[in-house]
Structure formats: structure tokens, C-alpha cells
Short mmCIF file of C-alpha atoms and ligand atoms in Angstrom, two decimals:
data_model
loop_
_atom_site.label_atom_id
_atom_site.label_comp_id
_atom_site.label_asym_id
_atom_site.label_seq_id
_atom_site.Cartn_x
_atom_site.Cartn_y
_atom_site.Cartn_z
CA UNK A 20 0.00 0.00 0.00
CA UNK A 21 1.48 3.34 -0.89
CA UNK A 22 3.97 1.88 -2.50
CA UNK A 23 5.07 2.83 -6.23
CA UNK A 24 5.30 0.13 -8.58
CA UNK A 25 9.09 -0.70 -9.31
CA UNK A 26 9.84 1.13 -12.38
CA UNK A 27 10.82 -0.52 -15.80
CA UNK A 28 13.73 1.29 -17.20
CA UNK A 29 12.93 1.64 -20.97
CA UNK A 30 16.89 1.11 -22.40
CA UNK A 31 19.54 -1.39 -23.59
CA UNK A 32 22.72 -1.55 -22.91
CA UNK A 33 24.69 -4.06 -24.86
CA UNK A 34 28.94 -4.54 -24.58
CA UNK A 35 30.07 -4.73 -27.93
CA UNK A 36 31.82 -2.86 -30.73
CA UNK A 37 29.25 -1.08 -32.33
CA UNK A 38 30.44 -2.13 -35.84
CA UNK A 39 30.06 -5.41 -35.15
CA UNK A 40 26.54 -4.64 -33.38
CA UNK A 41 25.19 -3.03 -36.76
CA UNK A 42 25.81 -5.90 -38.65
CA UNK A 43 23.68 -7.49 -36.75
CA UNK A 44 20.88 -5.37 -36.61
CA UNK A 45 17.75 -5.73 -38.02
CA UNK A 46 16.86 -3.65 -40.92
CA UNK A 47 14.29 -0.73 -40.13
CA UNK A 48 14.62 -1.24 -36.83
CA UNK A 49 15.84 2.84 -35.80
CA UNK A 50 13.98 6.01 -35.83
CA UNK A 51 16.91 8.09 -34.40
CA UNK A 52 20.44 7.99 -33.39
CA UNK A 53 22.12 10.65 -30.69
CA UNK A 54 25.94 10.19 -30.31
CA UNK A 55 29.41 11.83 -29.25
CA UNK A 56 32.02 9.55 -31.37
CA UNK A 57 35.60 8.62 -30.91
CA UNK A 58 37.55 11.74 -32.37
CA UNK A 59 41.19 11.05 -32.99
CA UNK A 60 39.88 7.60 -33.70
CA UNK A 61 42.50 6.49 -32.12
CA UNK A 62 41.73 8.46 -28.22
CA UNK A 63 39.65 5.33 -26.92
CA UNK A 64 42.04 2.81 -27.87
CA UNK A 65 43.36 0.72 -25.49
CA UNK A 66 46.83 2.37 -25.58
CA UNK A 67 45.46 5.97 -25.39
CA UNK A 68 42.86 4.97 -22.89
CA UNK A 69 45.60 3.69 -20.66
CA UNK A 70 47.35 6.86 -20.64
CA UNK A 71 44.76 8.68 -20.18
CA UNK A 72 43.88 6.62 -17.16
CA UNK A 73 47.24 7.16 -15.99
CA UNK A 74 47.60 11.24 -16.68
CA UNK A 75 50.46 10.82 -18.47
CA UNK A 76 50.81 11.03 -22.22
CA UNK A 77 49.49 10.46 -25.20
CA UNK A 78 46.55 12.16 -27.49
CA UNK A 79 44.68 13.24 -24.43
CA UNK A 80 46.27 17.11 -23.16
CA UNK A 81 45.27 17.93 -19.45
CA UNK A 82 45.15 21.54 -19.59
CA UNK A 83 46.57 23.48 -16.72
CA UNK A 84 44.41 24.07 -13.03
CA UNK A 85 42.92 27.30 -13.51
CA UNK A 86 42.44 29.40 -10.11
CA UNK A 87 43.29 25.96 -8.35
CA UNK A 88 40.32 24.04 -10.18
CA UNK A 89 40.89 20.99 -11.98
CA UNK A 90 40.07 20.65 -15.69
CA UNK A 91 39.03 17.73 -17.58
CA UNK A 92 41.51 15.72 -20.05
CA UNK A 93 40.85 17.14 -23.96
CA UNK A 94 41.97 14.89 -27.04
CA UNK A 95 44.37 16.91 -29.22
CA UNK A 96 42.73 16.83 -32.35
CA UNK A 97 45.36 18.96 -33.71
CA UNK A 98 48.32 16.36 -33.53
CA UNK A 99 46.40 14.35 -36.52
CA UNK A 100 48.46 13.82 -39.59
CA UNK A 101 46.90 13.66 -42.58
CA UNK A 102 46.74 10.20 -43.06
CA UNK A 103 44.95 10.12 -39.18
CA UNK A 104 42.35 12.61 -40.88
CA UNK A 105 41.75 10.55 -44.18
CA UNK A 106 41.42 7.58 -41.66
CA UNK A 107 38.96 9.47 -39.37
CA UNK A 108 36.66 10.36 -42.65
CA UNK A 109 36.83 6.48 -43.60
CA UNK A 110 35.71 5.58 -40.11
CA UNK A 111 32.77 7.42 -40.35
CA UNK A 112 31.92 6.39 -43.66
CA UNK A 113 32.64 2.98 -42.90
CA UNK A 114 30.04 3.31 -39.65
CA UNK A 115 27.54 5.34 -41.68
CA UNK A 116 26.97 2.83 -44.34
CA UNK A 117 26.34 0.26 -41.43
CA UNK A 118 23.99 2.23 -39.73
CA UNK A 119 22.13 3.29 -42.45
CA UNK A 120 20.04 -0.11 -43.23
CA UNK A 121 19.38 0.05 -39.66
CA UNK A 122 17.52 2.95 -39.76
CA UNK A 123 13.94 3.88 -41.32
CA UNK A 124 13.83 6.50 -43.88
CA UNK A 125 13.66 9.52 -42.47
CA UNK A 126 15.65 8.65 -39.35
CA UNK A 127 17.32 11.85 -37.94
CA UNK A 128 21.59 10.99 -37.19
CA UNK A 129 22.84 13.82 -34.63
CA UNK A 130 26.79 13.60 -34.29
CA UNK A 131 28.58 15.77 -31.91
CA UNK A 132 31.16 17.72 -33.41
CA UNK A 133 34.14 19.54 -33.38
CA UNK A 134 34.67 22.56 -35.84
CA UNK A 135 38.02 21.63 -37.25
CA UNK A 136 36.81 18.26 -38.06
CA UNK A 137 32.78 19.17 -38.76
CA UNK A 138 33.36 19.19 -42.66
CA UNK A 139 35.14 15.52 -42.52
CA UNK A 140 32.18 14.11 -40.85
CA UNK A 141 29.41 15.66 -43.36
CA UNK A 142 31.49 14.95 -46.85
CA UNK A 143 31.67 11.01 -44.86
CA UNK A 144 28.00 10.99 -44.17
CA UNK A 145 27.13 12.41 -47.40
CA UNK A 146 29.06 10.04 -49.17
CA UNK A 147 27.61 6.86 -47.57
CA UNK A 148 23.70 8.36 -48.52
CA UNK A 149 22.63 10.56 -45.66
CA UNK A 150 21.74 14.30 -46.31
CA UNK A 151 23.26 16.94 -44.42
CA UNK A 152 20.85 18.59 -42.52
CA UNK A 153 22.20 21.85 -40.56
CA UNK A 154 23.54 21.63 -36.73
CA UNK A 155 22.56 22.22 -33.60
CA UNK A 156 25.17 24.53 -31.85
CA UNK A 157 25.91 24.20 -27.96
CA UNK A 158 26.81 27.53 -26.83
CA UNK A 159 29.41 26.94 -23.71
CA UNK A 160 32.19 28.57 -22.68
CA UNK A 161 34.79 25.97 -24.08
CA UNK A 162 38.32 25.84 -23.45
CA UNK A 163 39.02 25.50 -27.24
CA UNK A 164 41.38 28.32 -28.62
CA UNK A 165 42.15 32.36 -28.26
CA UNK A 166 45.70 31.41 -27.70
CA UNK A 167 48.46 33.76 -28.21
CA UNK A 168 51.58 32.24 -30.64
CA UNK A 169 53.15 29.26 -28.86
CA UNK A 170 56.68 30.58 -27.13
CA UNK A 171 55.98 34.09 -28.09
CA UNK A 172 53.19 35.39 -26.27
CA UNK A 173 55.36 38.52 -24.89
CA UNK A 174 56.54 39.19 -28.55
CA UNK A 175 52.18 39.10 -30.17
CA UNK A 176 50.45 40.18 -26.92
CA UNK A 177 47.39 41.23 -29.15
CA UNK A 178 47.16 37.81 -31.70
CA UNK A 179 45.39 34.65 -31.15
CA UNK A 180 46.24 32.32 -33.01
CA UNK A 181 42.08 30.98 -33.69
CA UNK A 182 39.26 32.24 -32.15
CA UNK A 183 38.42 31.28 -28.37
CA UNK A 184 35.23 28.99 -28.61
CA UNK A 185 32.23 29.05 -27.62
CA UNK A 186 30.09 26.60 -29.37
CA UNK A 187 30.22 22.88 -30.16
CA UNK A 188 28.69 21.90 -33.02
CA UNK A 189 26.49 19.17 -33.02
CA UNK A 190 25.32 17.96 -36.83
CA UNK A 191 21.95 16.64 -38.08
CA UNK A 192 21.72 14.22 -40.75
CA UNK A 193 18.42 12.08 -42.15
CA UNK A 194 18.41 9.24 -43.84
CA UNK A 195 16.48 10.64 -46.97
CA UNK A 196 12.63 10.34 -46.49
CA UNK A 197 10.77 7.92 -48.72
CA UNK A 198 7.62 8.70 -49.34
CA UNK A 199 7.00 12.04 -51.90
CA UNK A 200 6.41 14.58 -48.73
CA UNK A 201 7.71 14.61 -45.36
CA UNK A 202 3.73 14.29 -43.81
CA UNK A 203 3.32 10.69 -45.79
CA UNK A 204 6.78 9.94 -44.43
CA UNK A 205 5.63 11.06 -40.67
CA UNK A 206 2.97 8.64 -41.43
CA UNK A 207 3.94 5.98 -42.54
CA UNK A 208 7.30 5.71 -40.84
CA UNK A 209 7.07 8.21 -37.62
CA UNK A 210 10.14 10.27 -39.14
CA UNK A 211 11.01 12.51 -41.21
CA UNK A 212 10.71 16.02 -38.98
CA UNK A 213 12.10 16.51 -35.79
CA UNK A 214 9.66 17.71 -32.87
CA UNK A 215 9.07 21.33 -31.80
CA UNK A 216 10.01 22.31 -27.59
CA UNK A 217 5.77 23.25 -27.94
CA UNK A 218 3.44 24.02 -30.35
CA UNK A 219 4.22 27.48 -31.06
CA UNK A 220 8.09 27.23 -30.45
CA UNK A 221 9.94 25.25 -33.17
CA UNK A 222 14.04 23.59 -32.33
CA UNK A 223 16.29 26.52 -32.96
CA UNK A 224 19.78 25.53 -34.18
CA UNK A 225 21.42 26.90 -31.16
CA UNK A 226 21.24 25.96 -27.54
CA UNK A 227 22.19 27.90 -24.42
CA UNK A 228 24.26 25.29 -22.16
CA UNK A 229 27.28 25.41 -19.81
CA UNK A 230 29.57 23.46 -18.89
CA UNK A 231 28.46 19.82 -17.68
CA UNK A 232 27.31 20.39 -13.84
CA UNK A 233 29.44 19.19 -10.97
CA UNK A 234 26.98 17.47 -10.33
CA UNK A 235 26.85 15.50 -13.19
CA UNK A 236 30.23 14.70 -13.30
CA UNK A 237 30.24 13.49 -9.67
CA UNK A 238 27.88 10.78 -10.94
CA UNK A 239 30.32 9.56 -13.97
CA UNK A 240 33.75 10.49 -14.83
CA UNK A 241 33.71 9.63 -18.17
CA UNK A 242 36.12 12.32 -19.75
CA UNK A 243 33.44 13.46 -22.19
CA UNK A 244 30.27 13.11 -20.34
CA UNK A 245 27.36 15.97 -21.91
CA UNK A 246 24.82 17.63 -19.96
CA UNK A 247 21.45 16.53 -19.28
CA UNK A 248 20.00 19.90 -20.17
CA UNK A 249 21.43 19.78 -23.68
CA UNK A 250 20.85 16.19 -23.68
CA UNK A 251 17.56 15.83 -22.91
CA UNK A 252 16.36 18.67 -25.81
CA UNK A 253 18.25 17.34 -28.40
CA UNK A 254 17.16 13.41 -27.95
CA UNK A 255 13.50 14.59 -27.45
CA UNK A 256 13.99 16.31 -30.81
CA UNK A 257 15.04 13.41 -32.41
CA UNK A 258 11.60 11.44 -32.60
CA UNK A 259 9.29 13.85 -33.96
CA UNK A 260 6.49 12.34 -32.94
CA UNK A 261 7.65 11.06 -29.76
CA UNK A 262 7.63 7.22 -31.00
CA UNK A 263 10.35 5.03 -31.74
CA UNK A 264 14.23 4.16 -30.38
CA UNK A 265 16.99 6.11 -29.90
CA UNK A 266 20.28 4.47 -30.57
CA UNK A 267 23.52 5.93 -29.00
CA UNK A 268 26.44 3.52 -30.41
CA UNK A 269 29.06 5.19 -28.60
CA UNK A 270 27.56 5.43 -25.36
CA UNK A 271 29.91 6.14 -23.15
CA UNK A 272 28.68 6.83 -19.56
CA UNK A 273 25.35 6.96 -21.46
CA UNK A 274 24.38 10.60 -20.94
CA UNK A 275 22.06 9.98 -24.28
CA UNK A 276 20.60 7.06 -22.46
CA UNK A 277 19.72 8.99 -19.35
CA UNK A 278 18.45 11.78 -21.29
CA UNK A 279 16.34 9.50 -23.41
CA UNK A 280 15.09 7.82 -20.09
CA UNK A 281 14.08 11.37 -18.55
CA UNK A 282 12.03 12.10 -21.81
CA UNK A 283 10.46 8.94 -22.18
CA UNK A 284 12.07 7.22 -24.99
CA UNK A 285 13.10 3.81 -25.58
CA UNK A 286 17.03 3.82 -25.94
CA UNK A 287 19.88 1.10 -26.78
CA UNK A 288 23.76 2.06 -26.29
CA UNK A 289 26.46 0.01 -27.12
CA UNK A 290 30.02 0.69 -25.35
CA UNK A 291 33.42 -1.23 -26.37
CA UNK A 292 35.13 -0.30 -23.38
CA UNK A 293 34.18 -2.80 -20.26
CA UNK A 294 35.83 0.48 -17.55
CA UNK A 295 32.94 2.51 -19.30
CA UNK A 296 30.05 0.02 -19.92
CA UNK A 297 29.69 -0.61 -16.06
CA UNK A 298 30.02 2.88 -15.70
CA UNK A 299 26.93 3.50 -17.54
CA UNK A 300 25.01 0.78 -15.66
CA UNK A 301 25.45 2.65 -12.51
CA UNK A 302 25.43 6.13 -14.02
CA UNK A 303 22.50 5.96 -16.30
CA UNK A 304 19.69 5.35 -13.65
CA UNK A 305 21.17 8.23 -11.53
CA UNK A 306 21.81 11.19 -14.22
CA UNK A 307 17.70 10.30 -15.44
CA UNK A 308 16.68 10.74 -12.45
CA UNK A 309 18.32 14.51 -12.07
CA UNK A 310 15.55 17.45 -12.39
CA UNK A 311 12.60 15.32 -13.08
CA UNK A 312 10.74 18.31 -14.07
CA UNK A 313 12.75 18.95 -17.14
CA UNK A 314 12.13 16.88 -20.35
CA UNK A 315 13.41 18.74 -22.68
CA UNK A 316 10.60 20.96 -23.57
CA UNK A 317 12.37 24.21 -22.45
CA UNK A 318 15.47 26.14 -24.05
CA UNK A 319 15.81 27.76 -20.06
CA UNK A 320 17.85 26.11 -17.44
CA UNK A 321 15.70 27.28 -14.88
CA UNK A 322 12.73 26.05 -16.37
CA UNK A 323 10.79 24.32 -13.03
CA UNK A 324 12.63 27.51 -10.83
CA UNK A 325 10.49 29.95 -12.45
CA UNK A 326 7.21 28.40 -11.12
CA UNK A 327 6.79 29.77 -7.85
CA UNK A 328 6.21 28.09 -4.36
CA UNK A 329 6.68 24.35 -5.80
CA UNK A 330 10.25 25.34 -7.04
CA UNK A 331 12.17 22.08 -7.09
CA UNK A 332 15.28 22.43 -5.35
CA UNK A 333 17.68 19.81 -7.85
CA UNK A 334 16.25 22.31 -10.75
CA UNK A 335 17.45 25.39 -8.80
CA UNK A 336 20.83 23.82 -7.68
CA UNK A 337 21.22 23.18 -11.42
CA UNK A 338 20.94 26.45 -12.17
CA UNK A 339 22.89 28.05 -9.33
CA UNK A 340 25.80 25.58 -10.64
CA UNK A 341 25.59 27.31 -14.44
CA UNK A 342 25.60 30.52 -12.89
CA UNK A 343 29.16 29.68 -10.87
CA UNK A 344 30.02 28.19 -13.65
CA UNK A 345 29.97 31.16 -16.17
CA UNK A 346 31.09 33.68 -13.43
CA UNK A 347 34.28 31.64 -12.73
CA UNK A 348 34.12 31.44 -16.54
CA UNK A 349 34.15 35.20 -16.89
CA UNK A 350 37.07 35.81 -14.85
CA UNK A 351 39.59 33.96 -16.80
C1 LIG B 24 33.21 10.55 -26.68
S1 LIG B 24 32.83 9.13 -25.76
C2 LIG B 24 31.11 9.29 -25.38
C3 LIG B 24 30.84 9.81 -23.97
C4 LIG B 24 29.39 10.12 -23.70
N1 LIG B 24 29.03 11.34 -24.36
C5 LIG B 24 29.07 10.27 -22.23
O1 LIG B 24 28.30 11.17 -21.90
O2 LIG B 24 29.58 9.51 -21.40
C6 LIG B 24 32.92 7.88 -26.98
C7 LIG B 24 32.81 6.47 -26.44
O3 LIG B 24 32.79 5.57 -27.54
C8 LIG B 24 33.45 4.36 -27.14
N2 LIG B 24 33.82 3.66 -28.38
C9 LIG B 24 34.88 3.95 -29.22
N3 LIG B 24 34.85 3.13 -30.28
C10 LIG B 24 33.78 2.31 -30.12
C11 LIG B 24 33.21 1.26 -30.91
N4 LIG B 24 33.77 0.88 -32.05
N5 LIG B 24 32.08 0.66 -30.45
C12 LIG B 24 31.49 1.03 -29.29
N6 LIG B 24 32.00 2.01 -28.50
C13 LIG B 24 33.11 2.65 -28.91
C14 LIG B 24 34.60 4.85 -26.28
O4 LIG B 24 35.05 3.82 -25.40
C15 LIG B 24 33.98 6.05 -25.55
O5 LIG B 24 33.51 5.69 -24.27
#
């Protein structure tokens, strides 16, 4: 009596190489996919993963403590060679052409990005039959360049060498629609469109975000873990309808699986690495269970905060945390 009923988590996880998982998987089985893919290719192998794991080395840079706060490990995209970068734009057409039988017509693909390496990733995608369809843009203060010259910063106080970012691209692709309109394709196969935050407010291509809460990254330590916030808007995007499965094949700590979860969306991720797949078995059921008032229907962080004397207190520490977040930001 009183009791809830125990509660049926709606996702899939499944330890495997995703390549090998796709060629298993049954045709027109997907309505969406949400991922944030290997980079350097070669930053989750075993021997990069290892240094990583031990601070030392390798593709993975740990930038320096800023006002005695600790900053995550970034992969240095920048040491590829060209042959790395002709590999990297194999790999993904290699993946994409796996994927794509997997996937109704009309499926929506959204890959996060980096800018240097965006335009590999769509000529890849293109190439193995998906259309290029825009992307989303996280707005965050990133710690990606505005960098005076290397070993000459006295000499060009006033240069830097790119621009400092603030935005991480994160690009849409569909599987080209079959029917002759995207309504008889929303029909008959539940895709085609993505869905709007409400009625009257349609996805805009950029998203206000921050940084990934501490609280987030208390629950997993995954080097690359993405916020819920972001998470949740973009997955619930995904299924324009609000039917079908999401499919993250490079889950990671599974912050698309959590966020997926929150919404109310069936999910599968697959993870290669066995460190990160148990990670996401204890992470996933804790990140989805963060500000259950927010399901993505809201661009503001504060969404729940605004509503008066029922304010939920995880929403508002979620907020409060962006707000540190961007005034330490600020006075770098
Ligand atoms: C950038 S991370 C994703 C992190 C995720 N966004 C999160 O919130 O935790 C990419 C993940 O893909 C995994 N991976 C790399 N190659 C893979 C493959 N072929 N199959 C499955 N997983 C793979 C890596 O081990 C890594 O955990």
C-alpha cells in the first residue's frame, strides 16, 4: 500500500563494438540515433585509454588548473596527420553505411562535433547516402582556442592564433525520407521532422548550455560526459512524434541514455570499453533521475525555478551551478 510500482527502465545496454553490433541489426529497426564519437579515432584505444587513465601522455592534453580548479583531459585533435584525418573520414563512412540499413527512412543521425573536423564528418556521411541537414550549436564557454603564438606570447600580446570557442557543433543528418512529402513519411514511418520544444516554439539551431554540472560529473567520470540539459532537448527532438528508439552507439557513460530515459524514450547504447560500460550501468539510472521536471521541452535552465512556491530544489541547484560556472568562466 502506498507503495510505487518498481519502475521498468525503458533502455539497452549491450557490450560490444558497435560495428560489429550493426551488422547485426535488423533492418528498419531505428527512428533516431544521438551520439558523441571517438575523435582522434584512435583516443579510446586501449593504448590511449591507458594513458589517459594514468595522466600521463598520449593524445589526451590535461590543460593546466585554472584558479586551483581541476580541468578535464581534452583529445588533441590537432596532432592528426593527414593520413589520421583521411582515416577518421573512412571511419565514419565505414560506420555510416552500417547504420544506415538500420535505420527507417527519415531517421534523424545527430553527431557531436568539433569545428576543425565538422566538414570531414558531413562529406563522410554524405558520401555513404545521408543528407546533411544543418547543426545544432551548444553555446558553452569551451576551453578551445584564443591562444596567443606558442613561445611568443610577450613578442604578439594582441594575436590569437584561432578564435576562443564558444560553441560545439552538433550535426543533423536524415536518412532521406521515402515517401513524396515529409507528412506521408511522418505517417507511414514516424520520421522525417524533428519535434518542436511546444506548439508554437519550433528547435532553434542553437542551444544555451554550460559546462556539464558538478553534479553530473560526480555521478560519472567519463572524460566526455554531456549535460542533461542539452541532452535531454536534443534526444527529445530526435523522434518527432515522440515514438520510436533512440540508438547511441558510442555510449559512453550513457548521458544519451539517461536523457532519453528522462524524456520517455526507448534507448539502446552500445560501449566497447568494459571500464565505461559498467560505468553506464550505474550512471545511467542516476543522471535520469536529475531534475525530473525537465524533459526537454524548455530552451531555459531554470525552467521548473520559475514556477513559484513548488520550485524544485535539484532544478534550482542546477541552475545556481551554471551561474558559478559562467562567473568563474568570466574571470579567466
Ligand atoms: C566521446 S565518448 C562518449 C561519452 C558520452 N558522451 C558520455 O556522456 O559519457 C565515446 C565512447 O565511444 C566508445 N567507443 C569507441 N569506439 C567504439 C566502438 N567501435 N564501439 C562502441 N564504443 C566505442 C569509447 O570507449 C567512448 O567511451
Amino acid at each position: 500500500m502506498g507503495q510505487n510500482p518498481p519502475r521498468l527502465e525503458m533502455y539497452q545496454l549491450i557490450h560490444a563494438d558497435c560495428f560489429d553490433w550493426l551488422r547485426k541489426c535488423p533492418p528498419h529497426s531505428l527512428q533516431a540515433v544521438c551520439t558523441d564519437p571517438p575523435y582522434g579515432v584512435l583516443e579510446f584505444s586501449k593504448p590511449e585509454v591507458a594513458k589517459l587513465r594514468a595522466g600521463r601522455g598520449g593524445v589526451w592534453r590535461l590543460p593546466p588548473t585554472i584558479g586551483g580548479s581541476q580541468r578535464d583531459p581534452l583529445p588533441r585533435f590537432t596532432v592528426l596527420t593527414d593520413a589520421q584525418r583521411d582515416d577518421l573520414r573512412r571511419f565514419f563512412h565505414d560506420w555510416a553505411t552500417l547504420l544506415r540499413p538500420a535505420l527507417v527512412p527519415g531517421a534523424h543521425v545527430c553527431i557531436a562535433g568539433h569545428p576543425v573536423l565538422q566538414p570531414l564528418v558531413q562529406i563522410a556521411l554524405s558520401e555513404a547516402g545521408f543528407e546533411i541537414r544543418t547543426a545544432i550549436m551548444r553555446l558553452y564557454y569551451s576551453f578551445r582556442g584564443g591562444d596567443r603564438p606558442k613561445n611568443a606570447e610577450k613578442e604578439f600580446p594582441d594575436v590569437c592564433v584561432t578564435p576562443k570557442g564558444a560553441y560545439e557543433p552538433w550535426m543533423l543528418f536524415r536518412k532521406p525520407i521515402e515517401a513524396r512529402t515529409v507528412a506521408e513519411n511522418l505517417r507511414r514511418w514516424k520520421t522525417g521532422g524533428l519535434r518542436r520544444l511546444s506548439t508554437d516554439r519550433p528547435l532553434p539551431d542553437s542551444i544555451p548550455s554550460g559546462r556539464t554540472p558538478d553534479r553530473e560529473e560526480a555521478i560519472s567520470d567519463h572524460p566526455c560526459l554531456k549535460p542533461q540539459h542539452f541532452m535531454r532537448i536534443i534526444v527529445r527532438s530526435l523522434l518527432p512524434l515522440g515514438e520510436g528508439t533512440v540508438l547511441d552507439p558510442f555510449m559512453g557513460s550513457g548521458s544519451t541514455l539517461a536523457a532519453a530515459e528522462a524524456v520517455g524514450y526507448p534507448s539502446i547504447g552500445v560501449e566497447r570499453d568494459e571500464h565505461y560500460y559498467a560505468l553506464a550501468q550505474r550512471a545511467i539510472p542516476q543522471l535520469a533521475t536529475l531534475y525530473p521536471r525537465f524533459r526537454g521541452e524548455e530552451l531555459e535552465l531554470q525552467a521548473d525555478y520559475r514556477s513559484g512556491p513548488e520550485l524544485d530544489k535539484q532544478q534550482m541547484d542546477f541552475a545556481l551551478a551554471e551561474k558559478y560556472r559562467k562567473r568563474k568562466a568570466k574571470a579567466v
